[in-house]
Each structure stands twice: as structure tokens, then as C-alpha cells.
Tab-separated table of C-alpha atoms in Angstrom:
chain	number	residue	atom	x	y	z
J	1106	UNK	CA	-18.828	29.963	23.539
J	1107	UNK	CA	-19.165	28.966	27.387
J	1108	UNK	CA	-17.770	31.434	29.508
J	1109	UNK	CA	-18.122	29.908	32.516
J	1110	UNK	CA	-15.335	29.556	34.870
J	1111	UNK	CA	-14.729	26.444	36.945
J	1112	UNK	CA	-12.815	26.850	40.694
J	1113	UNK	CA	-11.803	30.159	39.194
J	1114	UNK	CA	-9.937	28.698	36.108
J	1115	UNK	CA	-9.816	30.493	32.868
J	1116	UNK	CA	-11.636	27.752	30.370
J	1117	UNK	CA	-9.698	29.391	28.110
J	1118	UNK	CA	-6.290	28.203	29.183
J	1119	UNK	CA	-7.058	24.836	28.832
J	1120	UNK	CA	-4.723	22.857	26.846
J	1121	UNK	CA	-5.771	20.226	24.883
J	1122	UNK	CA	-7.556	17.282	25.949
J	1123	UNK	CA	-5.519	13.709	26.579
J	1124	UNK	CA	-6.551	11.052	28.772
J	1125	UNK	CA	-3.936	11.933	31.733
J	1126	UNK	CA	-4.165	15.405	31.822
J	1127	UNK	CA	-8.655	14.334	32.145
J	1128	UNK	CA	-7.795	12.307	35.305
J	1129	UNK	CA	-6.135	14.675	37.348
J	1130	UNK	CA	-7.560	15.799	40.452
J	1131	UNK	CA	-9.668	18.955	40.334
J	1132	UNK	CA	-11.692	20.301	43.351
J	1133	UNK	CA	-15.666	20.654	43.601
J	1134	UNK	CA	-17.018	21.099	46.712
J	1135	UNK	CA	-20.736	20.117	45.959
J	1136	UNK	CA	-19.672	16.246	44.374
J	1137	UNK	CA	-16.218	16.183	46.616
J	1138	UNK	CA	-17.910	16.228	49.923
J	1139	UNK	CA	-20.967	14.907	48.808
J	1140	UNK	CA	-19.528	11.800	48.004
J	1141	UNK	CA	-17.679	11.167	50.933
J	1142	UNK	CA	-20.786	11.882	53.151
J	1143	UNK	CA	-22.571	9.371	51.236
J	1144	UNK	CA	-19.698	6.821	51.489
J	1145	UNK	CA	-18.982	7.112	54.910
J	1146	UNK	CA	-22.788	6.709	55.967
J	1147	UNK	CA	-23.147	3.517	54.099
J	1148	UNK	CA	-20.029	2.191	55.834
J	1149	UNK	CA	-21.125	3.555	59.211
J	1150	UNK	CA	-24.063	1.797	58.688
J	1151	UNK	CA	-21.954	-1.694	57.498
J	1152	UNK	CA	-20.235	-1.253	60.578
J	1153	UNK	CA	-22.802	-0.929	62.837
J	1154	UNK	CA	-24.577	-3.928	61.585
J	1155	UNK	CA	-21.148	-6.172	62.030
J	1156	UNK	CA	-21.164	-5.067	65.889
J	1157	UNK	CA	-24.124	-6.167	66.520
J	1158	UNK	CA	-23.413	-9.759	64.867
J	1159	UNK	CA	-25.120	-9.315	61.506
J	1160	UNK	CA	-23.547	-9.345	58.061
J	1161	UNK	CA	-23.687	-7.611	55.442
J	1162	UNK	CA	-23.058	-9.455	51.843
J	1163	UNK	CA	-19.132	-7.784	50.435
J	1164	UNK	CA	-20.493	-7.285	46.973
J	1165	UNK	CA	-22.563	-5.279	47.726
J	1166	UNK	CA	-19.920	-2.891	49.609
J	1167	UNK	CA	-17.793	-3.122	46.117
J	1168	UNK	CA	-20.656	-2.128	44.112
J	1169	UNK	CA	-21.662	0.660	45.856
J	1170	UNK	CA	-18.255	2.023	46.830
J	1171	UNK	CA	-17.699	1.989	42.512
J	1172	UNK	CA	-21.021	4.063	42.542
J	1173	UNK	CA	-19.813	6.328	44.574
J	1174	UNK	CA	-15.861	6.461	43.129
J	1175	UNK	CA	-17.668	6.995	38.790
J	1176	UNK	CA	-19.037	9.940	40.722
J	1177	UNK	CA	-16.089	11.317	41.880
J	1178	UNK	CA	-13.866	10.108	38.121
J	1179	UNK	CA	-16.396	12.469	36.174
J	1180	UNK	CA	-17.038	15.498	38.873
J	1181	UNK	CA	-13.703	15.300	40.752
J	1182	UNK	CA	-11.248	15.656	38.011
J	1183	UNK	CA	-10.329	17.539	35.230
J	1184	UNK	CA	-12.970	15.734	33.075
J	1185	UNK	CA	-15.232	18.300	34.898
J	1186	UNK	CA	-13.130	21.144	33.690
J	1187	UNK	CA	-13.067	19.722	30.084
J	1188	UNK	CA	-16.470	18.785	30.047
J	1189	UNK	CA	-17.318	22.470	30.136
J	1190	UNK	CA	-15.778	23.147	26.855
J	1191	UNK	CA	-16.111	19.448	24.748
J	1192	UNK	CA	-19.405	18.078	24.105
J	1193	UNK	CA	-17.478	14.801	24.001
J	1194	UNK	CA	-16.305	14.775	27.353
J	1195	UNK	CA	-19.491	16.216	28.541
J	1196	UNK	CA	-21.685	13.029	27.015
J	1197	UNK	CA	-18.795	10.831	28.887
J	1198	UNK	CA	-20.033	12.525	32.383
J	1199	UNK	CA	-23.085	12.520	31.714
J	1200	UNK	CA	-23.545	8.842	31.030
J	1201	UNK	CA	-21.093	7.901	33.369
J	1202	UNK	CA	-23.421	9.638	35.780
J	1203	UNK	CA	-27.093	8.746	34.324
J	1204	UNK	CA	-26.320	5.219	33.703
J	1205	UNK	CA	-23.206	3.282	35.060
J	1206	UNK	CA	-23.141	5.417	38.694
J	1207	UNK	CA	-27.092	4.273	39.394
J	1208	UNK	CA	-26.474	0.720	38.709
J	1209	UNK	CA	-23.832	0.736	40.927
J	1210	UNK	CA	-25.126	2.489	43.711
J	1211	UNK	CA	-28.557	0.222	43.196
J	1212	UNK	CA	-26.606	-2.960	43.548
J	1213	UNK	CA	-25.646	-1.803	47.101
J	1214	UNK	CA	-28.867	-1.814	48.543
J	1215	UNK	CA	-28.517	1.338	50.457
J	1216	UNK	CA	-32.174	1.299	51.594
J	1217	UNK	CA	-31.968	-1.998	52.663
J	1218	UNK	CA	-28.915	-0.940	54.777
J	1219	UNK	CA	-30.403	1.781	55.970
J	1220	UNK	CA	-33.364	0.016	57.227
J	1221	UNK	CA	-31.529	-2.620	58.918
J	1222	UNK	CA	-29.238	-0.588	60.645
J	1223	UNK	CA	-31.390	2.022	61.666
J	1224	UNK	CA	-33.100	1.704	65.292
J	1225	UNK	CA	-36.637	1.086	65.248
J	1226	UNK	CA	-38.869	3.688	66.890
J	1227	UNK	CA	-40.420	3.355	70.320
J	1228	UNK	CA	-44.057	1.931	70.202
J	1229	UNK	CA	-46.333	4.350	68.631
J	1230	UNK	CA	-43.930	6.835	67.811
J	1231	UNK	CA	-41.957	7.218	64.243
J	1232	UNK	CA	-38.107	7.446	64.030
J	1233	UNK	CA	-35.976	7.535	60.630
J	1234	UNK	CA	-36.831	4.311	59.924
J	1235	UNK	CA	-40.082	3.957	60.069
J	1236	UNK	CA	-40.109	7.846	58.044
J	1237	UNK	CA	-37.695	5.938	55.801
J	1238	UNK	CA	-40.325	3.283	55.064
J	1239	UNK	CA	-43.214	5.556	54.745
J	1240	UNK	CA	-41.569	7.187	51.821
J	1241	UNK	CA	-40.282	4.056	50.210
J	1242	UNK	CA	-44.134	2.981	49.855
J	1243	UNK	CA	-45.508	6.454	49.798
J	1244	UNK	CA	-47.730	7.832	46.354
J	1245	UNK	CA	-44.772	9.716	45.637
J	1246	UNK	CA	-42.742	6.830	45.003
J	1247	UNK	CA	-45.313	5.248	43.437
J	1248	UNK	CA	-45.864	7.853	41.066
J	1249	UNK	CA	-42.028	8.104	39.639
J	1250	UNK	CA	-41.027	4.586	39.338
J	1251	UNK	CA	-44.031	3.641	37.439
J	1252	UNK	CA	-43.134	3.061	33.650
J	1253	UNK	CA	-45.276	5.652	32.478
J	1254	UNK	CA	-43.287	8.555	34.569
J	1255	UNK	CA	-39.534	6.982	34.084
J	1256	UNK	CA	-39.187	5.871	30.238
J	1257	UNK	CA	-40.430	9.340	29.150
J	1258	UNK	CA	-38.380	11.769	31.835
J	1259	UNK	CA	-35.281	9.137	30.660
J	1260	UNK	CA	-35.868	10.157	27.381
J	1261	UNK	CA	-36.797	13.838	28.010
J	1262	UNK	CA	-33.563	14.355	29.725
J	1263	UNK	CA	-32.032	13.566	26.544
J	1264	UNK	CA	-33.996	15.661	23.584
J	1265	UNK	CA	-35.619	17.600	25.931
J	1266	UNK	CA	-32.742	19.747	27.735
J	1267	UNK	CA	-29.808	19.092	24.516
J	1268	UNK	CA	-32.266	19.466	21.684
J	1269	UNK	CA	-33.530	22.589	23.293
J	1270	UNK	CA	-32.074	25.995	25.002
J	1271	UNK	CA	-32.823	25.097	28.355
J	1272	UNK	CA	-28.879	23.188	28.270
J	1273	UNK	CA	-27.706	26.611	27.064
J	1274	UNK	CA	-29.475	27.892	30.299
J	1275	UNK	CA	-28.259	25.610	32.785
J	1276	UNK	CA	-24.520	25.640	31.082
J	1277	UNK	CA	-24.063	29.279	31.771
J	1278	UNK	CA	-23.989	29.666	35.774
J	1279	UNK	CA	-21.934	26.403	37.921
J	1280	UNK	CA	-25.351	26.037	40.293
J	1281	UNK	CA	-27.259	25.484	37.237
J	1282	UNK	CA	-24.580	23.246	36.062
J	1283	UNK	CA	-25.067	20.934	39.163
J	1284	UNK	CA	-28.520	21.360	39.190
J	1285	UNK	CA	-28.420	19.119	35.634
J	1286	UNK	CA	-25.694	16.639	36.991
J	1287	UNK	CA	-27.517	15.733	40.224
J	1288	UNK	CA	-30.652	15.394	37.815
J	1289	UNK	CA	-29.065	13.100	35.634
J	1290	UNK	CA	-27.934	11.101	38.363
J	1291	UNK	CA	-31.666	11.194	39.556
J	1292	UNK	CA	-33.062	10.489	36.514
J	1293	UNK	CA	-30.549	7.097	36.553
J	1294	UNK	CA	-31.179	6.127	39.501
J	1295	UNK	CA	-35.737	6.125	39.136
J	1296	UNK	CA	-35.102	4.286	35.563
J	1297	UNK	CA	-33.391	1.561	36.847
J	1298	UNK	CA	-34.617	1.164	40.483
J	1299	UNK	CA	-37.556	-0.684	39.529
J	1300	UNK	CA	-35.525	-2.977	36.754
J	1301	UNK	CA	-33.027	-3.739	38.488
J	1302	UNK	CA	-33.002	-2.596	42.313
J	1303	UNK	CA	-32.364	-4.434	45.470
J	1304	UNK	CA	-34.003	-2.406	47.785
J	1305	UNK	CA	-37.850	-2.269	48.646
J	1306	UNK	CA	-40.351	-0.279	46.594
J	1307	UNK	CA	-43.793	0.135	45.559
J	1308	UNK	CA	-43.461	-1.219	41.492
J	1309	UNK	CA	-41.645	-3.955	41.217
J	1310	UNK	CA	-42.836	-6.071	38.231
J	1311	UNK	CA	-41.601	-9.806	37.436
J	1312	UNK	CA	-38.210	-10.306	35.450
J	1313	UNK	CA	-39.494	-10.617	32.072
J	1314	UNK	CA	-41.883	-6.839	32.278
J	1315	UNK	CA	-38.499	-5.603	33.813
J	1316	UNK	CA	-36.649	-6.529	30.737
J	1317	UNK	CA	-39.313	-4.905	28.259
J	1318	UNK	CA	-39.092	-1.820	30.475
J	1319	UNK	CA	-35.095	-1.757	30.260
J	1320	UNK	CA	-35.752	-2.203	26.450
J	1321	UNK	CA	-37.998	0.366	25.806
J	1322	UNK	CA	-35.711	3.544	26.680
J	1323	UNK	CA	-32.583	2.128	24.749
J	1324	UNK	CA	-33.447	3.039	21.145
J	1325	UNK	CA	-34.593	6.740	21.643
J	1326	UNK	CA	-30.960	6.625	23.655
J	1327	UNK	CA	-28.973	5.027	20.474
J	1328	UNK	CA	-31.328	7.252	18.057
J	1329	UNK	CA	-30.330	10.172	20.193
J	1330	UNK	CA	-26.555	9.415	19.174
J	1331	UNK	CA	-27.188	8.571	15.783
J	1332	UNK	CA	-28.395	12.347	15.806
J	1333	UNK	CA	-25.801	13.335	17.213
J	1334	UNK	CA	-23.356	11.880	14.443
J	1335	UNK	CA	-25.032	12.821	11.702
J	1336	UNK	CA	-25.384	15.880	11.997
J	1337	UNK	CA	-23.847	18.778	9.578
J	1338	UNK	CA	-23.745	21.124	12.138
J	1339	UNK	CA	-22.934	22.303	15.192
J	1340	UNK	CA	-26.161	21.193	16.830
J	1341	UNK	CA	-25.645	22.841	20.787
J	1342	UNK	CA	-24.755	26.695	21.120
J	1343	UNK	CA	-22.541	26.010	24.700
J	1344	UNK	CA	-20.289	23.924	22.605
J	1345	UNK	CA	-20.797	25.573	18.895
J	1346	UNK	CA	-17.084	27.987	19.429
J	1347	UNK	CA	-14.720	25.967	21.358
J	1348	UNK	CA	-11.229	27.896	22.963
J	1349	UNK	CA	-8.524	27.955	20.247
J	1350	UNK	CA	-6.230	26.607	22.802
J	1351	UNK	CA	-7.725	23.056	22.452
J	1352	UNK	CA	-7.284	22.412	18.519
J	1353	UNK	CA	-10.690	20.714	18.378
J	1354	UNK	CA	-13.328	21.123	15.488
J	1355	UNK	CA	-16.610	21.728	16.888
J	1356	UNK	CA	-18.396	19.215	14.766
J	1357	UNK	CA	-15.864	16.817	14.621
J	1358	UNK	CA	-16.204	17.082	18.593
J	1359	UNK	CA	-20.029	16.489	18.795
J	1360	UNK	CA	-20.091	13.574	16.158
J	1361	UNK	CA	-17.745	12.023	18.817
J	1362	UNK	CA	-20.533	12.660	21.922
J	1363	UNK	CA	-22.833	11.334	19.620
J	1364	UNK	CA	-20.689	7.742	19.721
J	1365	UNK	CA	-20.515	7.772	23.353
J	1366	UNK	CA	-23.891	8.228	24.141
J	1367	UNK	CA	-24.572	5.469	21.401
J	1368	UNK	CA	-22.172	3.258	22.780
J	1369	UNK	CA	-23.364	3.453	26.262
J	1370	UNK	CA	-26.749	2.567	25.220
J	1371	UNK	CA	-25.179	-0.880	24.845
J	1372	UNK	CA	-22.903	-1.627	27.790
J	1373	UNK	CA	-25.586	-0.693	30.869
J	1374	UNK	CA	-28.327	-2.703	29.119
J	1375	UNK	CA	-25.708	-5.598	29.447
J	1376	UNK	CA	-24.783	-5.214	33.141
J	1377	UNK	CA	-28.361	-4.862	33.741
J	1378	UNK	CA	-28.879	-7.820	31.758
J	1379	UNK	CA	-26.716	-10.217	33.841
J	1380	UNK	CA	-27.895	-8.565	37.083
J	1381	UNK	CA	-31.627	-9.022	36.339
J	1382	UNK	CA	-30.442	-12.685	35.282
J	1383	UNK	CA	-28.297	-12.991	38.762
J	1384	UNK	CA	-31.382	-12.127	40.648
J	1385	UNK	CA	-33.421	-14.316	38.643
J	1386	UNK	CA	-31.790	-17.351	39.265
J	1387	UNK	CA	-31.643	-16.764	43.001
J	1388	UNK	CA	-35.394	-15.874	43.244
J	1389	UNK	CA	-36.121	-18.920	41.365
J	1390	UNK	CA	-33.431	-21.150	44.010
J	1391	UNK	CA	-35.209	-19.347	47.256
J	1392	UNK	CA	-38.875	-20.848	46.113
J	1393	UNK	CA	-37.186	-24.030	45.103
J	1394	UNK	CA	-36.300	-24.270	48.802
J	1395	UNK	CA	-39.214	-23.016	49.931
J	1396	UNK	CA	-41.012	-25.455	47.980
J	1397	UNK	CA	-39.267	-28.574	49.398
J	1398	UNK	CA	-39.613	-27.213	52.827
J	1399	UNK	CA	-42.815	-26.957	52.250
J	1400	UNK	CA	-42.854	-30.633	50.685
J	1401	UNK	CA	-41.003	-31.594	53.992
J	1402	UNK	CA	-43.227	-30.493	56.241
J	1403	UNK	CA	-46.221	-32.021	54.249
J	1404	UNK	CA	-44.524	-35.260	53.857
J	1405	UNK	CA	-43.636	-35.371	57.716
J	1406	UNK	CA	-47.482	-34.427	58.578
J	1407	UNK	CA	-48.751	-37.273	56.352
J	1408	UNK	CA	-46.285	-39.721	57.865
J	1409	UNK	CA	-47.184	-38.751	61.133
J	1410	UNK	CA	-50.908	-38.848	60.318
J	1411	UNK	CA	-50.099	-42.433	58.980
J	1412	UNK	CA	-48.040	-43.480	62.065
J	1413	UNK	CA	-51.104	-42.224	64.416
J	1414	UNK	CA	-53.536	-44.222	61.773
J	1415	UNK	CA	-51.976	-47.370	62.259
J	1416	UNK	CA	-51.303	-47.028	66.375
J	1417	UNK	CA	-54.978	-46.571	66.361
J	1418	UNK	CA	-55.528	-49.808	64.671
J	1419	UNK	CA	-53.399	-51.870	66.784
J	1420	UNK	CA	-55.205	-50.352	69.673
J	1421	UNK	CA	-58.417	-51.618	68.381
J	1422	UNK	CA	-57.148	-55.208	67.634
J	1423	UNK	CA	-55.559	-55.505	71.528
């Protein structure tokens, strides 16, 4: 059984699990704070754009702000406590947190922000923004949005820490226990960057490779669940002797992770689906445009060549 004690709680004296008593407010310092840093700087930097006259599309506000609020539903509240003790509730952070939080905070374009409101440097000197877009397009980034690095660490940080003890490990001290959120969170946030990102970076394939690549993780993901519920036993030590106080059978318990992790296999792959087509559609209006402007300009050079062609003719005839 996990011993560990969260904000010097007893997990122990938990009582059982219902939906209200998993929304209630709990303290952590690390996601608490960390979340409202993060929040406020993006809106500093909204702000500071709309002084100086430029805008700043709302949707994009919404969609990060939601990033930034899953993060607090999962770490911020009693789910945290819970998820300590229940597999189940455990698989709901961590999905929460590996797959609908980096969509979100993706579809805010906090790079993009970031580079727009920060100052540029003086000439020949480098500030945080031009820092900012050295490591956007450094080898670095290059390296861990490829394909080839983020499908397999998306699936590693599935059977690779649960199907191993390394989970046990982490589970048993609360820095360790961060240490696997914020990777998760990571993890989420490298997968789907290159599918589905706004901001700048060095891979970013056309729409139909970005598809493929969302595609290719999502089976080892539902297979991963399947596991999960079909399993005769107790399949993760940390979770193997739950507190009496919660009434829960173990296996029972991590047959119902297993459905959450397969059921969130489905829903991201669908909001990334109708963002990928979103963006789609708009890419394909902006080089509509550009192509009639182009037409335009063409059109307006051959009429003027034509208008020239025929002054020079009635010159010749007077």
C-alpha cells in the first residue's frame, strides 16, 4: 500500500470517493502557484500587447486559460489526494494532464505571445526574445518533436513507468510524485506541438503527415487500457492494498483506469481532429488570397503593359 502522505493528511482517513467530495479544494504549492505564475504571464503579456494597439485573437485567451484551470481540477483538489490511493482517479489526472491540458495550452499560442510581446534586443546584442527564438529553432528542439523521439517517449510513458517498478519508485516520496506529473504534462505537450501547435517550431509537417502522426500513438494508448481491463490481477504494487476506509476492490478499481485511459484515447484525437481541420481550412483561405493578390497584381501589370503598348502606337501614327 502507498504510504505517502499528502499536505500532511493521513491517506488513510480518506473516505470514500464521490464526485463532490473529488472537487474540493486541496492545497499544493508546486501546481497552485505554478499555475497562477503561468496565467498571469500570459495575460501580462495580452495586456501589454493591447496598450500598445495590437490584438490578440479571444480564443486563444479561453483556450489557454482552460489549459491552465484542467491543471489546477486534477492537482488542486482532492482528486490529487484520491489519486494517491485509486488507480482510477490517478489515470483521470494523468490524462487530464498528458492529453486534454497540452491541447489547450497549445491552442493559446504562448510562444507566439511571448515573442510578440517581448522587446526586441538592441542591435547586436540578444534579449529574451531573441534567446526565446534561438531555442524554438535550436537542435534540441529539433531533436524532441521529431516523430521518431515523441511517438515512442508517448508510448514509453505509458508501459514503460506503469508496466514497470519505476511508478512504484516515483509513487513513494511527493517530489518524485511531481517529478512524473510535470513529465506527463511534458510528454503532452512535445506529442502534440508539432500536430497540432500554433506556435513556431523546427518540424512542422503538412496536415495530412500530422494526422498519421496523431494516429500512430492512439492504439498502443487504447491497447494500454484494454490491458488494463483485462487483467486478473492487481497489475501495479502502489495501488495493489487500497485503505479499508474507501470500500474499493483493488481490481475492480484498476479495470476502471483501464476505461479511462481507453476512453481518452478517443476524445483528444477528436479535438485534435477538428483543430488540425480548423487550421486547415484557414491555411488553405490565406493562399487563396494570396493567390488572387497575386492574380491582381499580374492582371494590373499586364493591363498596364497593354495601356503603355497601345499609347506607343498612337504615338507612332501622330
Amino acid at each position: 500500500m502507498n504510504h505517502l502522505a499528502h499536505d500532511g493528511m493521513d491517506m488513510g482517513d480518506l473516505p470514500p470517493f464521490t464526485l463532490g467530495r473529488g472537487l474540493e479544494f486541496s492545497f499544493d504549492a508546486f501546481f497552485l502557484f505554478g499555475s497562477l505564475i503561468g496565467l498571469g504571464l500570459y495575460l501580462g503579456a495580452v495586456v501589454r500587447l493591447r496598450r500598445r494597439g495590437d490584438s490578440w485573437p479571444p480564443g486563444r485567451i479561453v483556450a489557454f486559460t482552460a489549459g491552465v484551470l484542467t491543471v489546477m481540477l486534477v492537482m488542486c483538489t482532492k482528486l490529487n489526494d484520491y489519486g494517491m490511493v485509486m488507480f482510477s482517479v490517478h489515470m483521470i489526472q494523468h490524462m487530464v494532464i498528458s492529453m486534454l491540458t497540452p491541447i489547450l495550452l497549445l491552442l493559446g499560442a504562448p510562444m507566439t505571445l511571448a515573442l510578440r510581446a517581448l522587446p526586441p534586443a538592441a542591435r547586436g546584442r540578444r534579449g529574451p526574445r531573441e534567446l526565446l527564438l534561438m531555442f524554438l529553432h535550436s537542435r534540441y528542439m529539433r531533436v524532441i518533436t521529431h516523430p521518431v523521439f515523441t511517438i515512442p517517449m508517448f508510448i514509453a510513458s505509458l508501459y514503460g513507468l506503469y508496466f514497470t517498478p519505476l511508478f512504484d519508485f516515483l509513487m513513494e516520496s511527493r517530489a518524485g510524485h511531481i517529478t512524473m506529473m510535470v513529465h506527463f504534462l511534458a510528454v503532452g505537450l512535445v506529442f502534440f506541438w508539432p500536430i497540432m501547435g500554433v506556435d513556431p517550431g523546427p518540424h512542422r509537417p503538412g496536415y495530412v503527415m500530422r494526422m498519421l502522426e496523431l494516429f500512430a500513438g492512439m492504439p498502443f494508448h487504447a491497447f494500454f487500457g484494454i490491458a488494463l481491463m483485462m487483467a486478473s490481477e492487481p497489475m501495479i504494487k502502489t495501488y495493489a492494498d487500497p485503505p479499508a476506509s474507501l470500500g474499493i476492490d483493488p481490481l475492480l478499481d484498476q479495470q476502471w483506469g483501464g476505461g479511462i485511459a481507453w476512453a481518452f484515447s478517443e476524445i483528444p484525437s477528436v479535438l485534435v481532429l477538428i483543430a488540425l481541420t480548423y487550421q486547415w481550412y484557414h491555411s488553405e483561405q490565406r493562399s487563396a488570397k494570396r493567390s488572387d493578390r497575386a492574380a491582381d497584381r499580374d492582371g494590373d501589370k499586364e493591363l498596364a503593359d497593354y495601356n503603355a503598348y497601345l499609347a506607343s502606337l498612337q504615338a507612332r501614327g501622330q
